[in-house]
């Protein structure tokens, strides 16, 4: 019990850790409570106070009421500073316990080697190389997923339908409200903006053509894919990343189950099924929003709108939009899973790779959309 | 006889619907090494969580250094937490920081000391826990199991706590490493005047290093005393526990010495 009272003094003002210099007697007297919570600011005090001295100095601990490792560090630093100035130093009046603690703090601590960072040019080079390697790694990942999955895909009765159904519900069914609402609002906004211009030419009825083409061919698939990349791509990354950290993935491997087949394939298939259906839903809700505004503000009533839609917008427009959705789905699912598998060590990485997964998912969806536009328009003439 | 460091009266804890402790009384004497033993699922870790202010009791009181934990103001609670260190079973090191940053973290949070002093204190604690100085720059993922335990111990010692909680410190260590860790705990207790509370299953730790063993089961303390006393207990659960083969071997070894 005795040690407790020695180490932890009271918190009264006179217990403030202080040091007095008796230059003539070559003595430094420590007083007060030299424990962690009382020490803030003392480091600066000692640094300022050390005079250039020589000769035999004594440090007295007789008046201190508490000493812990933090206090010992400060005492030892002072000793080192005095010795560096050419003085010899002796600590006096320390109890046995205080001696033990001082000894702990005494041994010279050599500088740690800094972690190699390399020069800026080298770092830039590494980043570029990593970027290229990333593309190759991603392709290798796709290759392995394909190889591991092929046996099951070729024999559909061996597919994990239960997992696929679970993923379908999470990625598809549960996304219906948010995608419907956002598509509806986008339809309203587009009808508002374009209706105003068309009205100036008395061409209100062409609102149907405009909305039909834009929503069915572009906005429906793209908006849906972006929302799903944010919602589901991030969930895939976070789930696989956490499983990496808890060694669940390794556990799967030891049981002879390849994680690609059990984790990636169901997600990929589920999203490839869900995204076209969600796109169809977004198309419908977007057109509904546009139709509402056309009717309320621009005098194009529901009958007229629905009558004109099939004439103005050929069904290929709709199919061109739907065809893109499975490709977007495969991109989102594969990027989401790939980024998850890259996590190795820390909780930090889970956050980092989840962000990367969403950003890259959206990026590649838009790139793919651009490629589709060029392909459909200039090569197929659609 | 001085006041105990921890005094628990009528403690009731619940995890969800299940009640873990039902009116548990316990005194932990200051400066001693108290081991909490009991079968799996008897609530050892939960008791440790309750004492370390991680789990508020459903009923009953916990007094630490004479302060009732439930009645503490925020600042008093903060100060009390600064007086205790907890070493978690799996280390719970922050994965995004090096060992040195992990140990320095509580010091940065609790004190306004200059960074150079904080680094020095952290490195003393790392050495004190028996880690090589080079380990300071490693990340937790680069540490072996034994090194992780030592790094976790270094972090729990960062603030020079008076009260040290250790949750299964020797679990998962090889026999040599476990013995070394036991010795380290005893050494630190003497050097720093710690009150140590240890949750353990390790028969050797119970026989070799514990001053007192608190055996819990059925929601309360079934028996307490030294390993020798408990091994002669007539309480059926305690007898069963201490009658196990591994416990007997540890005892035989202890008798030899």
Coordinates of N, CA, C and O in Angstrom, one line a residue, chain B residues 109-195:
Chain B
X109 N -3.5 12.1 -25.3 CA -4.9 12.5 -24.9 C -5.0 13.0 -23.5 O -5.8 13.9 -23.3
X110 N -4.2 12.5 -22.6 CA -4.3 12.9 -21.2 C -3.4 14.0 -20.7 O -3.7 14.6 -19.7
X111 N -2.3 14.2 -21.4 CA -1.4 15.2 -20.9 C -1.1 16.3 -21.9 O -1.4 16.1 -23.1
X112 N -0.4 17.3 -21.5 CA 0.0 18.4 -22.4 C 1.5 18.4 -22.5 O 2.1 19.5 -22.7
X113 N 2.1 17.3 -22.2 CA 3.6 17.2 -22.3 C 4.1 17.4 -23.7 O 3.4 17.1 -24.6
X114 N 5.3 18.0 -23.8 CA 5.9 18.1 -25.1 C 6.1 16.7 -25.8 O 6.3 15.7 -25.1
X115 N 6.0 16.7 -27.1 CA 6.0 15.4 -27.8 C 7.3 14.6 -27.6 O 7.3 13.4 -27.6
X116 N 8.4 15.3 -27.4 CA 9.7 14.6 -27.3 C 9.6 13.8 -26.0 O 10.1 12.7 -25.9
X117 N 9.1 14.4 -24.9 CA 9.0 13.7 -23.6 C 8.0 12.5 -23.8 O 8.2 11.4 -23.3
X118 N 6.9 12.8 -24.5 CA 5.9 11.7 -24.6 C 6.5 10.5 -25.4 O 6.3 9.3 -25.0
X119 N 7.3 10.8 -26.4 CA 7.9 9.7 -27.2 C 8.9 9.0 -26.3 O 8.9 7.7 -26.3
X120 N 9.6 9.7 -25.4 CA 10.5 9.0 -24.5 C 9.8 8.1 -23.5 O 10.2 7.0 -23.3
X121 N 8.7 8.6 -23.0 CA 8.0 7.8 -22.0 C 7.4 6.6 -22.7 O 7.5 5.5 -22.2
X122 N 6.9 6.8 -23.9 CA 6.3 5.7 -24.7 C 7.4 4.6 -24.9 O 7.1 3.4 -24.8
X123 N 8.6 5.0 -25.2 CA 9.7 4.1 -25.5 C 10.1 3.3 -24.3 O 10.5 2.2 -24.3
X124 N 10.1 4.0 -23.1 CA 10.4 3.4 -21.9 C 9.4 2.3 -21.6 O 9.7 1.1 -21.2
X125 N 8.1 2.6 -21.9 CA 7.1 1.6 -21.6 C 7.2 0.4 -22.6 O 7.0 -0.7 -22.2
X126 N 7.6 0.7 -23.8 CA 7.8 -0.4 -24.8 C 9.0 -1.3 -24.3 O 8.8 -2.5 -24.3
X127 N 10.0 -0.7 -23.8 CA 11.1 -1.5 -23.3 C 10.7 -2.3 -22.0 O 11.1 -3.4 -21.8
X128 N 9.9 -1.6 -21.2 CA 9.5 -2.2 -20.0 C 8.6 -3.4 -20.2 O 8.7 -4.4 -19.5
X129 N 7.9 -3.4 -21.3 CA 7.0 -4.6 -21.6 C 7.9 -5.6 -22.3 O 7.3 -6.7 -22.7
X130 N 9.2 -5.4 -22.5 CA 10.0 -6.5 -23.0 C 10.1 -6.5 -24.5 O 10.4 -7.6 -25.1
X131 N 9.7 -5.4 -25.2 CA 9.8 -5.4 -26.6 C 11.2 -4.8 -27.1 O 11.7 -3.9 -26.4
X132 N 11.7 -5.3 -28.2 CA 12.9 -4.7 -28.7 C 12.6 -3.3 -29.2 O 11.5 -3.0 -29.7
X133 N 13.6 -2.4 -29.1 CA 13.3 -1.0 -29.5 C 12.9 -0.9 -30.9 O 12.1 0.0 -31.3
X134 N 13.4 -1.7 -31.8 CA 13.0 -1.7 -33.2 C 11.5 -1.9 -33.4 O 11.0 -1.5 -34.4
X135 N 10.9 -2.6 -32.5 CA 9.5 -3.0 -32.7 C 8.6 -1.7 -32.6 O 7.5 -1.7 -33.1
X136 N 9.2 -0.6 -32.1 CA 8.4 0.6 -32.0 C 7.8 1.1 -33.3 O 6.8 1.7 -33.3
X137 N 8.6 0.9 -34.4 CA 8.1 1.5 -35.6 C 7.3 0.5 -36.4 O 6.8 0.8 -37.5
X138 N 7.0 -0.7 -35.9 CA 6.2 -1.7 -36.6 C 4.7 -1.4 -36.4 O 4.3 -0.8 -35.4
X139 N 3.9 -1.8 -37.4 CA 2.5 -1.8 -37.3 C 2.0 -3.1 -36.7 O 2.6 -4.1 -36.8
X140 N 0.8 -3.0 -36.0 CA 0.3 -4.2 -35.4 C 0.2 -5.5 -36.3 O 0.5 -6.6 -35.8
X141 N 0.0 -5.2 -37.6 CA -0.1 -6.4 -38.5 C 1.2 -7.1 -38.7 O 1.3 -8.2 -39.2
X142 N 2.3 -6.4 -38.3 CA 3.7 -6.9 -38.5 C 4.2 -7.6 -37.2 O 5.3 -8.0 -37.2
X143 N 3.3 -7.7 -36.2 CA 3.8 -8.2 -34.9 C 3.3 -9.7 -34.8 O 2.3 -10.1 -35.3
X144 N 4.2 -10.5 -34.1 CA 3.7 -11.8 -33.8 C 2.8 -11.8 -32.6 O 2.6 -10.7 -32.0
X145 N 2.2 -12.9 -32.3 CA 1.2 -13.0 -31.2 C 1.8 -12.5 -29.9 O 1.2 -11.6 -29.2
X146 N 3.0 -12.9 -29.5 CA 3.6 -12.5 -28.3 C 4.0 -11.1 -28.3 O 3.8 -10.4 -27.3
X147 N 4.4 -10.6 -29.4 CA 4.8 -9.1 -29.5 C 3.5 -8.3 -29.3 O 3.5 -7.2 -28.7
X148 N 2.4 -8.8 -29.9 CA 1.2 -8.0 -29.8 C 0.8 -7.9 -28.4 O 0.4 -6.8 -27.9
X149 N 0.9 -9.0 -27.6 CA 0.6 -8.9 -26.2 C 1.4 -7.9 -25.4 O 1.0 -7.2 -24.6
X150 N 2.7 -8.0 -25.8 CA 3.6 -7.0 -25.1 C 3.3 -5.6 -25.5 O 3.4 -4.7 -24.6
X151 N 3.0 -5.4 -26.7 CA 2.7 -4.0 -27.1 C 1.4 -3.5 -26.4 O 1.3 -2.4 -26.0
X152 N 0.5 -4.4 -26.3 CA -0.8 -4.1 -25.6 C -0.5 -3.8 -24.2 O -1.1 -2.8 -23.6
X153 N 0.4 -4.5 -23.6 CA 0.7 -4.3 -22.2 C 1.4 -2.9 -22.1 O 1.1 -2.1 -21.2
X154 N 2.3 -2.6 -23.0 CA 3.0 -1.3 -23.0 C 2.0 -0.2 -23.1 O 2.1 0.8 -22.3
X155 N 1.0 -0.3 -23.9 CA 0.0 0.7 -24.0 C -0.9 0.8 -22.8 O -1.2 2.0 -22.3
X156 N -1.2 -0.3 -22.1 CA -2.0 -0.2 -20.9 C -1.2 0.4 -19.8 O -1.7 1.0 -18.8
X157 N 0.2 0.4 -19.9 CA 1.0 1.0 -18.8 C 1.3 2.5 -19.1 O 2.0 3.1 -18.3
X158 N 0.9 3.0 -20.3 CA 1.3 4.3 -20.7 C 1.2 5.4 -19.7 O 2.0 6.2 -19.5
X159 N 0.0 5.4 -19.0 CA -0.3 6.5 -18.1 C 0.2 6.2 -16.7 O -0.3 6.9 -15.7
X160 N 1.1 5.3 -16.5 CA 1.5 4.9 -15.1 C 0.3 4.6 -14.2 O 0.1 5.3 -13.2
X161 N -0.6 3.7 -14.7 CA -1.8 3.4 -13.9 C -1.5 2.8 -12.6 O -0.5 2.2 -12.4
X162 N -2.5 3.0 -11.6 CA -2.3 2.3 -10.4 C -3.0 1.0 -10.4 O -2.6 0.1 -9.7
X163 N -3.9 0.9 -11.3 CA -4.8 -0.3 -11.4 C -4.6 -0.9 -12.8 O -4.8 -0.1 -13.8
X164 N -4.2 -2.1 -12.9 CA -4.0 -2.7 -14.2 C -4.9 -3.9 -14.4 O -4.9 -4.8 -13.6
X165 N -5.7 -3.9 -15.5 CA -6.6 -5.0 -15.8 C -6.0 -5.8 -17.0 O -5.7 -5.2 -18.0
X166 N -5.8 -7.1 -16.8 CA -5.3 -7.9 -17.9 C -6.3 -9.0 -18.2 O -6.7 -9.8 -17.3
X167 N -6.7 -9.1 -19.4 CA -7.7 -10.1 -19.8 C -7.0 -11.2 -20.6 O -6.5 -11.0 -21.7
X168 N -6.8 -12.3 -20.0 CA -6.1 -13.5 -20.5 C -4.8 -13.1 -21.1 O -4.6 -13.3 -22.3
X169 N -3.9 -12.6 -20.3 CA -2.6 -12.2 -20.9 C -1.8 -13.3 -21.5 O -1.0 -13.1 -22.5
X170 N -1.9 -14.5 -21.0 CA -1.0 -15.6 -21.5 C -1.7 -16.5 -22.5 O -1.1 -17.4 -23.0
X171 N -3.0 -16.2 -22.8 CA -3.7 -17.1 -23.8 C -3.0 -16.9 -25.1 O -2.7 -15.8 -25.6
X172 N -2.8 -18.0 -25.8 CA -2.2 -18.0 -27.1 C -0.7 -17.8 -27.2 O -0.2 -17.6 -28.3
X173 N -0.1 -17.8 -26.0 CA 1.4 -17.7 -26.0 C 2.0 -19.1 -25.9 O 1.4 -20.0 -25.3
X174 N 3.2 -19.3 -26.4 CA 3.8 -20.6 -26.2 C 4.3 -20.7 -24.7 O 4.3 -19.7 -24.0
X175 N 4.5 -21.9 -24.2 CA 4.8 -22.0 -22.8 C 5.9 -21.2 -22.3 O 5.8 -20.5 -21.2
X176 N 7.0 -21.1 -23.1 CA 8.1 -20.2 -22.6 C 7.7 -18.8 -22.6 O 7.9 -18.1 -21.6
X177 N 7.0 -18.3 -23.6 CA 6.5 -16.9 -23.7 C 5.5 -16.7 -22.6 O 5.6 -15.6 -21.9
X178 N 4.7 -17.6 -22.2 CA 3.7 -17.4 -21.2 C 4.4 -17.3 -19.8 O 4.0 -16.4 -19.0
X179 N 5.4 -18.1 -19.6 CA 6.1 -18.0 -18.3 C 6.8 -16.6 -18.2 O 6.8 -16.0 -17.2
X180 N 7.4 -16.2 -19.3 CA 8.1 -14.9 -19.4 C 7.1 -13.8 -19.1 O 7.4 -12.9 -18.4
X181 N 6.0 -13.9 -19.7 CA 5.0 -12.9 -19.5 C 4.5 -12.8 -18.0 O 4.3 -11.8 -17.4
X182 N 4.3 -14.0 -17.4 CA 3.9 -14.0 -16.0 C 5.0 -13.3 -15.2 O 4.7 -12.5 -14.3
X183 N 6.2 -13.6 -15.4 CA 7.3 -13.0 -14.7 C 7.3 -11.5 -14.8 O 7.5 -10.8 -13.9
X184 N 7.1 -11.1 -16.1 CA 7.0 -9.7 -16.4 C 6.0 -9.0 -15.6 O 6.2 -7.9 -15.0
X185 N 4.8 -9.6 -15.5 CA 3.7 -9.0 -14.7 C 4.1 -8.8 -13.3 O 3.9 -7.8 -12.7
X186 N 4.7 -9.9 -12.7 CA 5.1 -9.8 -11.3 C 6.2 -8.7 -11.1 O 6.1 -7.9 -10.2
X187 N 7.1 -8.7 -12.0 CA 8.2 -7.7 -12.0 C 7.6 -6.3 -12.0 O 8.0 -5.4 -11.3
X188 N 6.7 -6.0 -13.0 CA 6.1 -4.7 -13.1 C 5.3 -4.3 -11.9 O 5.3 -3.2 -11.4
X189 N 4.6 -5.3 -11.3 CA 3.8 -5.0 -10.1 C 4.7 -4.5 -9.0 O 4.4 -3.5 -8.3
X190 N 5.9 -5.1 -8.9 CA 6.8 -4.7 -7.8 C 7.4 -3.4 -8.1 O 7.5 -2.5 -7.3
X191 N 7.8 -3.2 -9.4 CA 8.5 -2.0 -9.8 C 7.6 -0.8 -9.7 O 8.0 0.3 -9.2
X192 N 6.4 -0.9 -10.2 CA 5.5 0.2 -10.3 C 4.5 0.3 -9.2 O 3.6 1.2 -9.2
X193 N 4.5 -0.7 -8.3 CA 3.5 -0.7 -7.2 C 2.1 -0.8 -7.7 O 1.2 -0.2 -7.2
X194 N 1.9 -1.7 -8.7 CA 0.6 -1.8 -9.3 C -0.4 -2.7 -8.5 O 0.0 -3.6 -7.8
X195 N -1.7 -2.4 -8.7 CA -2.7 -3.4 -8.3 C -3.1 -4.1 -9.6 O -3.6 -3.4 -10.5

